[in-house]
Amino acid sequence: MSVAGEARPLDAAMVIGGERVEPEAWLENFDPSTGRTLGRVAAGGAAEIDRAVAAAKQAAPRWAAAKPVERSRLLHRLSRRIEEAHEELSLLETRDTGKPLAQSRADITVTARYFEFYGNVVEAYLGGSIPLGAEMLAITENVPYGTTGHVIPWNYPAQITARSVAPSLAAGNTVVVKPAEIAPLTPVRLAELALEEGLPDGVLNVVPGEGASAGQALGDHAGIGHISFTGSVATGRTVAARCANRGRPVTLELGGKSPHVILESADLDRAIPLVVSTLIQNAGQTCVAGTRTIVHRSLREELIERLVAELESISIGPGLEDPDLGPLISAGQLERVNGFVERAVGEGNEPLRAGSVPPGLGGYFVEPILFTEAAPESEIAQQEVFGPVLVITPFDRADEAVALANATDYGLTAAVWSRDVDQALGVARAIEAGQVFVNGYAAGGGVELPFGGFKDSGFGREKGFEALGEYTQTRTVLVRSELPAGS
Ligand code: NAP
Ligand code: MG
């Protein structure tokens, strides 16, 4: 699957049992920057998932029995290989998702880092012992589930695949991955690279296909011990309900409506670049996008003025030209974003459009849009738009800021901006979110930092050491011993 100057379309087949497998049927993959066909995607379904789970289960006992250091070395090899293929993977990611090339490059760096990090820490993933006196020995082991399933969204295909696959493999599971059908290229390529680096056949399988067929079949499969799902709240709940029916655990990473809380003493010079970048990154199609700005009334006017000026100056264009803002992923997503904007306007909100889409672009582009008067309870202030749309809400007292920050059903991330340490910490710790940043936002990909939602944003934790716990179950072994006579 070469990228540069290829004459044939980019196809994403399946990787099952250590082989590239052609599907019986294909779907079309569109280039978000042009709207034209990019290539074909395997239309995997229940039969292909079945085959992948069988291959994964066959590989599971040996993989689980391997010494952690052996798994660790393979993950390190894969990490290095991803670094060697950095540009190829970055180009694939940008072509598939439309995101600006610099952002794909950052994503691939983080992808490699996941395999490095879990390769590092798995050897220190210790069990325990419980003191029960001289006649008992109680120990706990971290035991893999066998085979885990991973349902991946289209917004960060490489990173999110690595995020759950790396800890699961490190912990001794074999895996089956179902990428989003509109962005399957890097997950498939990662599996190919892993095979080339010596990952045993069947340990990492990838079956692209539609959610309603391949995704559902994976979530329903009796051979899967745990499901990691990243995507929308509605689909996540469906998958979780199905897992509950089978009595299987699930990790849900869902959406967000994350606020920047800009307190009275905030340094706007530091805050504004991050308000802008977390709004336009991946065209706003980021679960941790900063889509609400809750600002002290005294700073509101200056903030709006400076945000508009910054946003006016950004470049908009095809991902491969590495603009500041690329296209949305699909025609459907463009329609969805426009729908939110039209409904907000219909409710009497004036949109402040900053920057403009250059004429003649064929892809799914939208310019940044600010709503500065929308009521906190309105749809545009409550729902995840997944586009570069920002709602700005003023407050007078810090407790109002906290109440506003917490006034959505989501609770994924938040940022607090202040020069006053006491106040910043007080507000940060009152926010209902899985990650809260003070005077910053998500450090370097945050591979080491436990990540996940409060409230409707999900449950369970990915990233960090903590994620290893999602992919293992505790076995307690109790040994009764007899004291030697006379002791
Ligand atoms: P989605 O529609 O929920 O899809 C996510 C994945 O689930 C895709 O692979 C999809 O397949 C699959 N799927 C759809 N129906 C399924 C079913 N019945 N059973 C099993 N799998 C099924 O979400 P999306 O539109 O791709 O992604 C956008 C959403 O994901 C946003 O809400 C965003 O916030 C959230 N997200 C969250 C995080 C996080 O870490 N918290 C990260 C990224 C995105 P197909 O697309 O191929 O049909
Ligand atoms: Mg695509």
Coordinates of C-alpha atoms and ligand atoms in Angstrom, one line a residue:
M1 CA 0.0 0.0 0.0
S2 CA 2.4 2.7 -1.1
V3 CA 1.3 6.3 -1.0
A4 CA 3.6 8.6 -2.9
G5 CA 2.8 8.7 -6.6
E6 CA 0.7 5.5 -6.6
A7 CA -1.1 4.8 -9.8
R8 CA -3.7 2.6 -8.2
P9 CA -6.3 3.6 -5.6
L10 CA -5.5 3.0 -2.0
D11 CA -7.2 -0.2 -0.9
A12 CA -7.7 -1.3 2.7
A13 CA -8.1 -5.1 2.8
M14 CA -8.2 -7.2 6.0
V15 CA -5.4 -8.7 8.1
I16 CA -6.4 -12.0 9.5
G17 CA -4.3 -14.8 11.0
G18 CA -1.1 -13.2 9.8
E19 CA -2.2 -12.7 6.2
R20 CA -3.6 -10.0 4.0
V21 CA -7.0 -11.2 3.1
E22 CA -9.1 -9.9 0.2
P23 CA -12.8 -9.5 1.1
E24 CA -15.7 -10.7 -0.9
A25 CA -17.1 -7.2 -1.1
W26 CA -15.6 -3.7 -1.1
L27 CA -16.9 -0.3 0.0
E28 CA -15.8 3.0 -1.4
N29 CA -13.4 5.4 0.5
F30 CA -13.7 9.1 -0.3
D31 CA -11.0 11.7 -0.1
P32 CA -12.3 14.4 2.3
S33 CA -10.2 17.1 0.6
T34 CA -11.6 16.6 -2.8
G35 CA -14.8 14.5 -2.5
R36 CA -13.4 12.1 -5.0
T37 CA -12.8 8.3 -4.6
L38 CA -9.6 7.5 -2.7
G39 CA -9.8 3.7 -2.9
R40 CA -11.7 0.7 -1.7
V41 CA -12.3 -0.6 1.8
A42 CA -13.0 -4.2 2.7
A43 CA -16.7 -4.7 3.6
G44 CA -16.0 -7.1 6.4
G45 CA -19.1 -8.7 8.1
A46 CA -19.9 -11.4 10.6
A47 CA -18.1 -14.1 8.6
E48 CA -14.9 -12.2 8.5
I49 CA -15.1 -11.2 12.2
D50 CA -15.7 -14.8 13.0
R51 CA -12.6 -15.8 11.1
A52 CA -10.5 -13.1 12.8
V53 CA -11.7 -14.0 16.3
A54 CA -10.9 -17.7 15.6
A55 CA -7.4 -16.7 14.5
A56 CA -6.9 -14.5 17.5
K57 CA -8.1 -17.2 19.9
Q58 CA -5.8 -19.7 18.4
A59 CA -2.9 -17.4 18.9
A60 CA -3.9 -16.4 22.4
P61 CA -2.5 -19.1 24.7
R62 CA 1.0 -18.8 23.4
W63 CA 1.0 -15.0 23.4
A64 CA -0.4 -15.0 27.0
A65 CA 2.2 -17.5 28.1
A66 CA 5.2 -15.5 26.7
K67 CA 7.4 -13.6 29.1
P68 CA 6.4 -10.0 29.3
V69 CA 9.9 -9.0 28.1
E70 CA 9.3 -11.0 24.9
R71 CA 6.1 -9.1 24.2
S72 CA 7.8 -5.9 25.2
R73 CA 10.6 -6.4 22.7
L74 CA 8.1 -6.9 19.9
L75 CA 6.1 -3.8 20.8
H76 CA 9.4 -1.8 20.8
R77 CA 10.2 -3.2 17.4
L78 CA 6.8 -2.1 16.1
S79 CA 7.3 1.3 17.7
R80 CA 10.6 1.8 15.9
R81 CA 9.1 0.5 12.6
I82 CA 6.3 3.1 12.9
E83 CA 8.9 5.8 13.3
E84 CA 10.7 4.5 10.2
A85 CA 7.4 4.5 8.3
H86 CA 6.5 7.9 9.8
E87 CA 6.0 9.8 6.6
E88 CA 4.2 7.0 4.8
L89 CA 1.8 6.6 7.7
S90 CA 1.3 10.4 8.0
L91 CA 0.4 10.7 4.3
L92 CA -2.0 7.8 4.6
E93 CA -3.7 9.4 7.6
T94 CA -4.0 12.7 5.9
R95 CA -5.4 11.2 2.7
D96 CA -7.9 9.1 4.6
T97 CA -9.1 11.7 7.1
G98 CA -8.3 15.0 5.4
K99 CA -6.5 16.3 8.5
P100 CA -3.6 18.7 8.0
L101 CA -0.3 16.8 7.4
A102 CA 1.4 18.3 10.5
Q103 CA -1.4 16.9 12.6
S104 CA -1.1 13.5 11.1
R105 CA 2.7 13.6 11.7
A106 CA 2.0 14.4 15.4
D107 CA -0.6 11.5 15.5
I108 CA 1.9 9.0 14.1
T109 CA 4.5 10.1 16.7
V110 CA 2.0 9.4 19.4
T111 CA 1.0 6.1 17.8
A112 CA 4.7 4.9 18.0
R113 CA 4.9 6.2 21.5
Y114 CA 2.0 4.0 22.7
F115 CA 3.8 0.9 21.7
E116 CA 7.0 2.2 23.3
F117 CA 5.2 3.2 26.5
Y118 CA 3.3 -0.1 27.0
G119 CA 6.5 -2.0 25.9
N120 CA 8.2 -0.2 28.8
V121 CA 5.7 -0.5 31.5
V122 CA 4.4 -4.0 31.1
E123 CA 7.4 -5.5 32.8
A124 CA 6.6 -3.5 35.9
Y125 CA 2.9 -4.5 35.9
L126 CA 3.2 -6.5 39.1
G127 CA 0.8 -8.7 40.9
G128 CA 0.5 -8.6 44.7
S129 CA 0.5 -10.7 47.8
I130 CA -1.9 -10.4 50.7
P131 CA -0.6 -11.1 54.2
L132 CA -2.7 -13.9 55.8
G133 CA -0.3 -15.3 58.3
A134 CA 2.3 -18.1 58.2
E135 CA -0.1 -20.8 57.0
M136 CA -1.4 -19.1 53.9
L137 CA 0.1 -17.6 50.8
A138 CA -2.2 -15.4 48.8
I139 CA -1.0 -13.9 45.5
T140 CA -2.7 -12.0 42.8
E141 CA -1.9 -12.2 39.1
N142 CA -2.9 -9.9 36.2
V143 CA -4.4 -12.3 33.7
P144 CA -5.3 -11.3 30.1
Y145 CA -8.9 -11.9 28.9
G146 CA -7.7 -13.9 25.9
T147 CA -8.9 -11.9 22.9
T148 CA -10.1 -8.3 23.0
G149 CA -12.2 -6.4 20.5
H150 CA -11.5 -2.8 19.5
V151 CA -14.0 -0.6 17.7
I152 CA -12.2 2.5 16.3
P153 CA -13.7 5.9 15.2
W154 CA -12.6 7.8 12.1
N155 CA -11.2 10.9 13.7
Y156 CA -7.8 9.5 14.9
P157 CA -7.6 6.1 13.4
A158 CA -3.9 5.4 14.0
Q159 CA -3.7 6.9 17.5
I160 CA -6.8 5.4 18.8
T161 CA -6.0 2.0 17.4
A162 CA -2.6 2.2 19.2
R163 CA -4.1 3.6 22.3
S164 CA -6.1 0.4 23.2
V165 CA -4.3 -2.2 21.1
A166 CA -0.8 -1.5 22.7
P167 CA -1.9 -2.1 26.3
S168 CA -4.0 -5.0 25.4
L169 CA -1.2 -6.7 23.5
A170 CA 1.3 -5.8 26.2
A171 CA -0.9 -7.4 28.9
G172 CA -1.0 -10.7 26.8
N173 CA -4.3 -10.5 24.9
T174 CA -4.6 -11.1 21.2
V175 CA -6.8 -8.5 19.4
V176 CA -9.4 -8.0 16.7
V177 CA -9.7 -4.4 15.5
K178 CA -12.7 -2.9 13.6
P179 CA -11.7 0.5 12.2
A180 CA -14.3 3.0 11.0
E181 CA -15.2 2.2 7.4
I182 CA -14.4 5.7 6.3
A183 CA -10.8 5.8 7.7
P184 CA -9.3 2.3 7.7
L185 CA -5.9 2.9 6.1
T186 CA -3.5 3.3 9.0
P187 CA -5.0 0.6 11.2
V188 CA -4.6 -1.9 8.4
R189 CA -1.1 -0.7 7.6
L190 CA -0.1 -0.9 11.3
A191 CA -1.1 -4.6 11.3
E192 CA 1.0 -5.2 8.2
L193 CA 4.0 -3.5 9.8
A194 CA 3.5 -5.5 13.0
L195 CA 3.6 -8.8 11.0
E196 CA 6.8 -7.7 9.2
E197 CA 8.3 -7.0 12.6
G198 CA 7.6 -10.5 13.8
L199 CA 4.4 -10.3 15.7
P200 CA 3.1 -13.9 15.6
D201 CA 0.3 -14.7 13.2
G202 CA -3.2 -14.0 14.6
V203 CA -2.1 -11.8 17.5
L204 CA -3.2 -8.6 15.7
N205 CA -6.1 -8.8 13.3
V206 CA -7.9 -6.0 11.5
V207 CA -11.3 -6.3 9.8
P208 CA -12.6 -3.0 8.2
G209 CA -16.3 -2.9 7.6
E210 CA -19.5 -1.1 8.5
G211 CA -20.5 -0.6 12.1
A212 CA -23.8 -2.3 11.7
S213 CA -22.2 -5.5 10.3
A214 CA -18.6 -5.9 11.3
G215 CA -18.8 -3.7 14.4
Q216 CA -21.9 -5.4 15.7
A217 CA -20.5 -8.8 15.0
L218 CA -17.4 -8.0 17.0
G219 CA -19.4 -6.6 19.9
D220 CA -21.6 -9.6 19.9
H221 CA -19.0 -12.3 19.5
A222 CA -18.9 -14.9 22.3
G223 CA -15.1 -15.3 21.7
I224 CA -14.3 -11.8 22.8
G225 CA -13.4 -11.2 26.4
H226 CA -13.5 -7.4 26.5
I227 CA -14.5 -4.6 24.1
S228 CA -12.8 -1.2 23.9
F229 CA -15.2 1.2 22.1
T230 CA -14.5 4.7 21.0
G231 CA -17.1 6.7 19.3
S232 CA -20.5 8.4 19.8
V233 CA -22.6 8.2 22.9
A234 CA -25.5 6.5 21.1
T235 CA -23.4 3.7 19.5
G236 CA -21.4 3.3 22.7
R237 CA -24.5 2.6 24.7
T238 CA -25.7 0.1 22.1
V239 CA -22.4 -1.7 22.2
A240 CA -22.4 -1.6 26.0
A241 CA -25.9 -3.0 26.2
R242 CA -24.9 -5.9 24.0
C243 CA -21.8 -6.6 26.1
A244 CA -24.0 -6.5 29.2
N245 CA -26.3 -9.1 27.7
R246 CA -23.3 -11.4 27.4
G247 CA -21.8 -10.4 30.7
R248 CA -18.7 -8.9 29.1
P249 CA -16.8 -5.8 30.2
V250 CA -16.5 -2.8 28.0
T251 CA -14.5 0.4 28.0
L252 CA -16.4 3.4 26.6
E253 CA -14.6 6.5 25.3
L254 CA -17.3 8.7 24.0
G255 CA -17.8 12.4 23.2
G256 CA -17.2 15.7 24.9
K257 CA -18.2 19.3 25.1
S258 CA -15.0 20.4 26.8
P259 CA -14.7 24.0 28.2
H260 CA -11.9 26.4 28.5
V261 CA -12.6 28.3 31.8
I262 CA -10.9 31.6 31.6
L263 CA -10.8 33.2 35.0
E264 CA -10.4 36.9 35.7
S265 CA -6.6 36.7 36.2
A266 CA -6.0 34.5 33.1
D267 CA -3.1 35.3 30.8
L268 CA -4.9 35.6 27.5
D269 CA -1.6 35.6 25.6
R270 CA -1.2 32.0 26.7
A271 CA -4.9 30.9 26.6
I272 CA -5.8 32.2 23.1
P273 CA -3.5 30.0 21.0
L274 CA -4.8 26.9 22.8
V275 CA -8.5 28.0 22.5
V276 CA -7.8 28.4 18.8
S277 CA -5.8 25.2 18.3
T278 CA -8.2 23.0 20.3
L279 CA -11.1 24.4 18.3
I280 CA -9.6 23.8 14.8
Q281 CA -7.5 20.7 15.4
N282 CA -8.8 18.0 13.0
A283 CA -11.5 20.5 12.0
G284 CA -13.1 20.2 15.5
Q285 CA -13.6 16.5 15.1
T286 CA -11.7 15.7 18.3
C287 CA -13.4 14.2 21.3
V288 CA -11.4 16.6 23.5
A289 CA -12.0 19.6 21.3
G290 CA -12.3 22.8 23.3
T291 CA -15.8 23.8 22.1
R292 CA -17.0 26.0 24.9
T293 CA -15.2 29.0 26.3
I294 CA -16.5 30.2 29.7
V295 CA -14.9 33.6 30.2
H296 CA -15.0 36.2 33.0
R297 CA -17.1 39.1 31.8
S298 CA -14.3 41.6 32.1
L299 CA -12.3 39.6 29.5
R300 CA -15.1 38.7 27.1
E301 CA -14.8 41.5 24.6
E302 CA -11.1 41.3 24.3
L303 CA -11.2 37.5 24.0
I304 CA -13.8 37.6 21.2
E305 CA -11.9 40.3 19.3
R306 CA -8.6 38.5 19.5
L307 CA -10.1 35.1 18.7
V308 CA -11.7 36.4 15.6
A309 CA -8.5 38.1 14.5
E310 CA -6.5 34.8 15.0
L311 CA -9.2 32.7 13.2
E312 CA -9.3 35.2 10.3
S313 CA -5.6 34.6 9.7
I314 CA -5.7 30.7 9.6
S315 CA -5.2 28.9 6.3
I316 CA -8.0 26.5 5.1
G317 CA -7.2 23.9 2.5
P318 CA -6.6 20.2 1.5
G319 CA -4.9 18.2 4.2
L320 CA -1.8 17.4 2.0
E321 CA -1.1 21.2 1.7
D322 CA -0.8 21.2 5.5
P323 CA -3.2 24.1 6.2
D324 CA -4.2 25.2 9.7
L325 CA -7.7 23.9 9.1
G326 CA -8.6 21.0 6.8
P327 CA -11.9 19.5 5.6
L328 CA -14.4 17.6 7.7
I329 CA -14.3 13.8 7.1
S330 CA -17.3 13.3 5.0
A331 CA -20.3 14.8 3.2
G332 CA -22.5 13.4 6.0
Q333 CA -20.4 15.2 8.7
L334 CA -20.6 18.5 6.8
E335 CA -24.4 18.1 6.7
R336 CA -24.4 17.4 10.4
V337 CA -22.3 20.4 11.3
N338 CA -24.4 22.7 9.0
G339 CA -27.5 21.3 10.7
F340 CA -26.3 22.3 14.1
V341 CA -25.4 25.8 12.9
E342 CA -28.7 26.3 11.0
R343 CA -30.7 25.3 14.1
A344 CA -28.7 27.6 16.3
V345 CA -29.3 30.5 13.9
G346 CA -33.0 29.5 13.7
E347 CA -33.2 30.0 17.5
G348 CA -32.1 33.6 16.9
N349 CA -28.3 33.2 17.5
E350 CA -26.0 35.3 15.3
P351 CA -23.1 33.3 14.0
L352 CA -19.7 35.0 13.9
R353 CA -17.9 33.5 11.0
A354 CA -14.2 33.9 11.1
G355 CA -12.1 33.1 8.0
S356 CA -13.5 31.8 4.9
V357 CA -13.2 28.7 2.8
P358 CA -11.3 29.5 -0.4
P359 CA -13.6 29.1 -3.5
G360 CA -13.1 26.1 -5.7
L361 CA -12.3 23.5 -3.1
G362 CA -14.2 20.3 -3.8
G363 CA -14.0 18.7 -0.3
Y364 CA -16.1 19.0 2.9
F365 CA -14.9 22.4 4.2
V366 CA -16.4 24.7 6.8
E367 CA -14.9 27.8 8.4
P368 CA -14.7 28.4 12.1
I369 CA -18.0 29.7 13.6
L370 CA -18.4 31.5 17.0
F371 CA -21.6 31.8 18.9
T372 CA -21.3 34.6 21.5
E373 CA -24.8 34.9 22.8
A374 CA -26.1 31.3 22.8
A375 CA -27.9 30.3 26.0
P376 CA -26.0 27.7 28.0
E377 CA -29.0 25.3 27.7
S378 CA -29.3 25.6 23.9
E379 CA -28.5 22.7 21.7
I380 CA -25.4 24.4 20.3
A381 CA -24.0 24.9 23.8
Q382 CA -24.9 21.4 24.9
Q383 CA -24.4 18.9 22.1
E384 CA -21.1 17.8 20.5
V385 CA -21.0 19.3 17.0
F386 CA -17.7 17.7 15.9
G387 CA -16.9 20.8 13.8
P388 CA -15.0 24.1 14.4
V389 CA -17.9 25.7 16.2
L390 CA -17.3 27.6 19.5
V391 CA -19.8 28.8 22.1
I392 CA -18.6 31.6 24.3
T393 CA -20.4 32.2 27.6
P394 CA -19.6 34.9 30.2
F395 CA -19.7 34.6 34.0
D396 CA -19.2 36.9 36.9
R397 CA -18.2 34.7 39.8
A398 CA -16.0 31.6 39.9
D399 CA -18.8 29.4 41.3
E400 CA -20.9 30.4 38.2
A401 CA -18.0 29.3 36.0
V402 CA -17.8 25.9 37.6
A403 CA -21.6 25.5 37.3
L404 CA -21.4 26.4 33.6
A405 CA -18.5 24.1 33.0
N406 CA -20.5 21.2 34.6
A407 CA -23.8 22.1 32.9
T408 CA -23.6 19.5 30.1
D409 CA -24.0 15.7 30.1
Y410 CA -20.4 15.3 29.0
G411 CA -17.3 15.3 31.2
L412 CA -14.2 14.4 29.2
T413 CA -11.7 17.2 29.6
A414 CA -11.5 20.9 30.6
A415 CA -8.9 23.6 30.9
V416 CA -8.7 26.3 33.6
W417 CA -6.8 29.5 32.8
S418 CA -5.7 31.7 35.8
R419 CA -2.6 33.3 37.3
D420 CA -4.2 32.7 40.8
V421 CA -3.0 29.3 41.9
D422 CA -5.6 28.9 44.7
Q423 CA -8.5 29.8 42.4
A424 CA -7.2 27.7 39.5
L425 CA -6.8 24.7 41.6
G426 CA -10.1 25.2 43.4
V427 CA -12.0 25.5 40.1
A428 CA -10.0 22.6 38.4
R429 CA -10.9 20.2 41.2
A430 CA -14.6 21.2 41.1
I431 CA -14.9 20.3 37.4
E432 CA -16.6 17.0 36.5
A433 CA -14.2 15.7 33.9
G434 CA -11.7 12.9 33.5
Q435 CA -8.8 15.3 32.7
V436 CA -8.5 18.9 33.8
F437 CA -5.6 21.0 32.6
V438 CA -4.4 24.2 34.3
N439 CA -2.9 26.9 32.0
G440 CA -2.4 24.3 29.2
Y441 CA -4.1 21.5 27.3
A442 CA -3.1 17.8 26.8
A443 CA 0.7 17.5 27.2
G444 CA 2.4 15.9 24.2
G445 CA -0.3 13.4 23.4
G446 CA -0.7 12.4 27.0
V447 CA 0.2 8.8 26.5
E448 CA 1.2 8.5 30.1
L449 CA -2.0 10.2 31.5
P450 CA -5.1 8.2 32.4
F451 CA -7.8 9.4 30.1
G452 CA -11.6 8.8 30.0
G453 CA -14.9 10.3 30.7
F454 CA -17.1 11.3 33.6
K455 CA -20.9 11.2 33.1
D456 CA -22.0 10.5 29.4
S457 CA -18.4 10.7 28.2
G458 CA -17.8 7.1 29.1
F459 CA -16.2 4.9 31.7
G460 CA -13.1 2.9 32.1
R461 CA -9.7 4.5 31.5
E462 CA -7.4 4.4 28.5
K463 CA -3.8 5.6 28.4
G464 CA -1.3 5.6 31.2
F465 CA -0.4 2.6 33.5
E466 CA -4.1 2.5 34.5
A467 CA -5.2 1.2 31.1
L468 CA -3.4 -2.1 31.7
G469 CA -6.1 -2.8 34.3
E470 CA -8.8 -2.6 31.5
Y471 CA -7.2 -5.5 29.6
T472 CA -6.5 -7.8 32.5
Q473 CA -8.5 -9.5 35.2
T474 CA -7.2 -10.4 38.7
R475 CA -6.7 -14.0 39.6
T476 CA -6.1 -14.6 43.3
V477 CA -4.2 -17.8 44.1
L478 CA -4.3 -19.0 47.7
V479 CA -1.9 -21.7 48.9
R480 CA -2.3 -23.2 52.3
S481 CA 0.9 -24.5 53.7
E482 CA 1.9 -26.4 56.8
L483 CA 4.5 -25.1 59.1
P484 CA 7.5 -27.5 59.4
A485 CA 7.2 -29.5 62.6
G486 CA 9.0 -27.9 65.5
S487 CA 9.1 -24.3 64.0
Ligands
NAP1 P1 -19.7 6.2 15.8 O1 -20.7 6.3 14.8 O2 -20.2 5.8 17.2 O3 -18.7 5.1 15.3 C1 -17.6 4.6 16.1 C2 -17.3 3.2 15.6 O4 -18.3 2.4 15.9 C3 -17.0 3.1 14.1 O5 -16.0 2.2 13.8 C4 -18.4 2.6 13.6 O6 -18.3 1.9 12.4 C5 -18.7 1.6 14.8 N1 -20.1 1.3 14.9 C6 -21.2 1.9 14.4 N2 -22.3 1.2 14.7 C7 -21.9 0.1 15.5 C8 -22.6 -0.9 16.1 N3 -23.9 -1.1 16.1 N4 -21.9 -1.9 16.8 C9 -20.5 -1.8 16.8 N5 -19.8 -0.8 16.2 C10 -20.5 0.2 15.6 O7 -18.8 7.4 16.0 P2 -18.0 8.2 14.9 O8 -19.1 9.0 14.2 O9 -17.2 7.3 14.1 O10 -17.1 9.1 15.8 C11 -17.5 10.3 16.3 C12 -17.9 10.2 17.7 O11 -16.9 9.5 18.5 C13 -17.9 11.5 18.4 O12 -19.1 11.6 19.2 C14 -16.7 11.6 19.2 O13 -16.7 12.5 20.3 C15 -16.4 10.2 19.6 N6 -15.0 10.0 19.9 C16 -14.6 9.8 21.2 C17 -13.3 9.6 21.5 C18 -12.8 9.4 22.9 O14 -11.7 9.0 23.0 N7 -13.6 9.7 23.9 C19 -12.3 9.6 20.4 C20 -12.8 9.8 19.1 C21 -14.1 10.0 18.9 P3 -18.6 2.7 11.0 O15 -18.3 4.1 11.2 O16 -17.7 2.0 10.1 O17 -20.0 2.5 10.7
MG2 MG -11.4 8.0 4.4

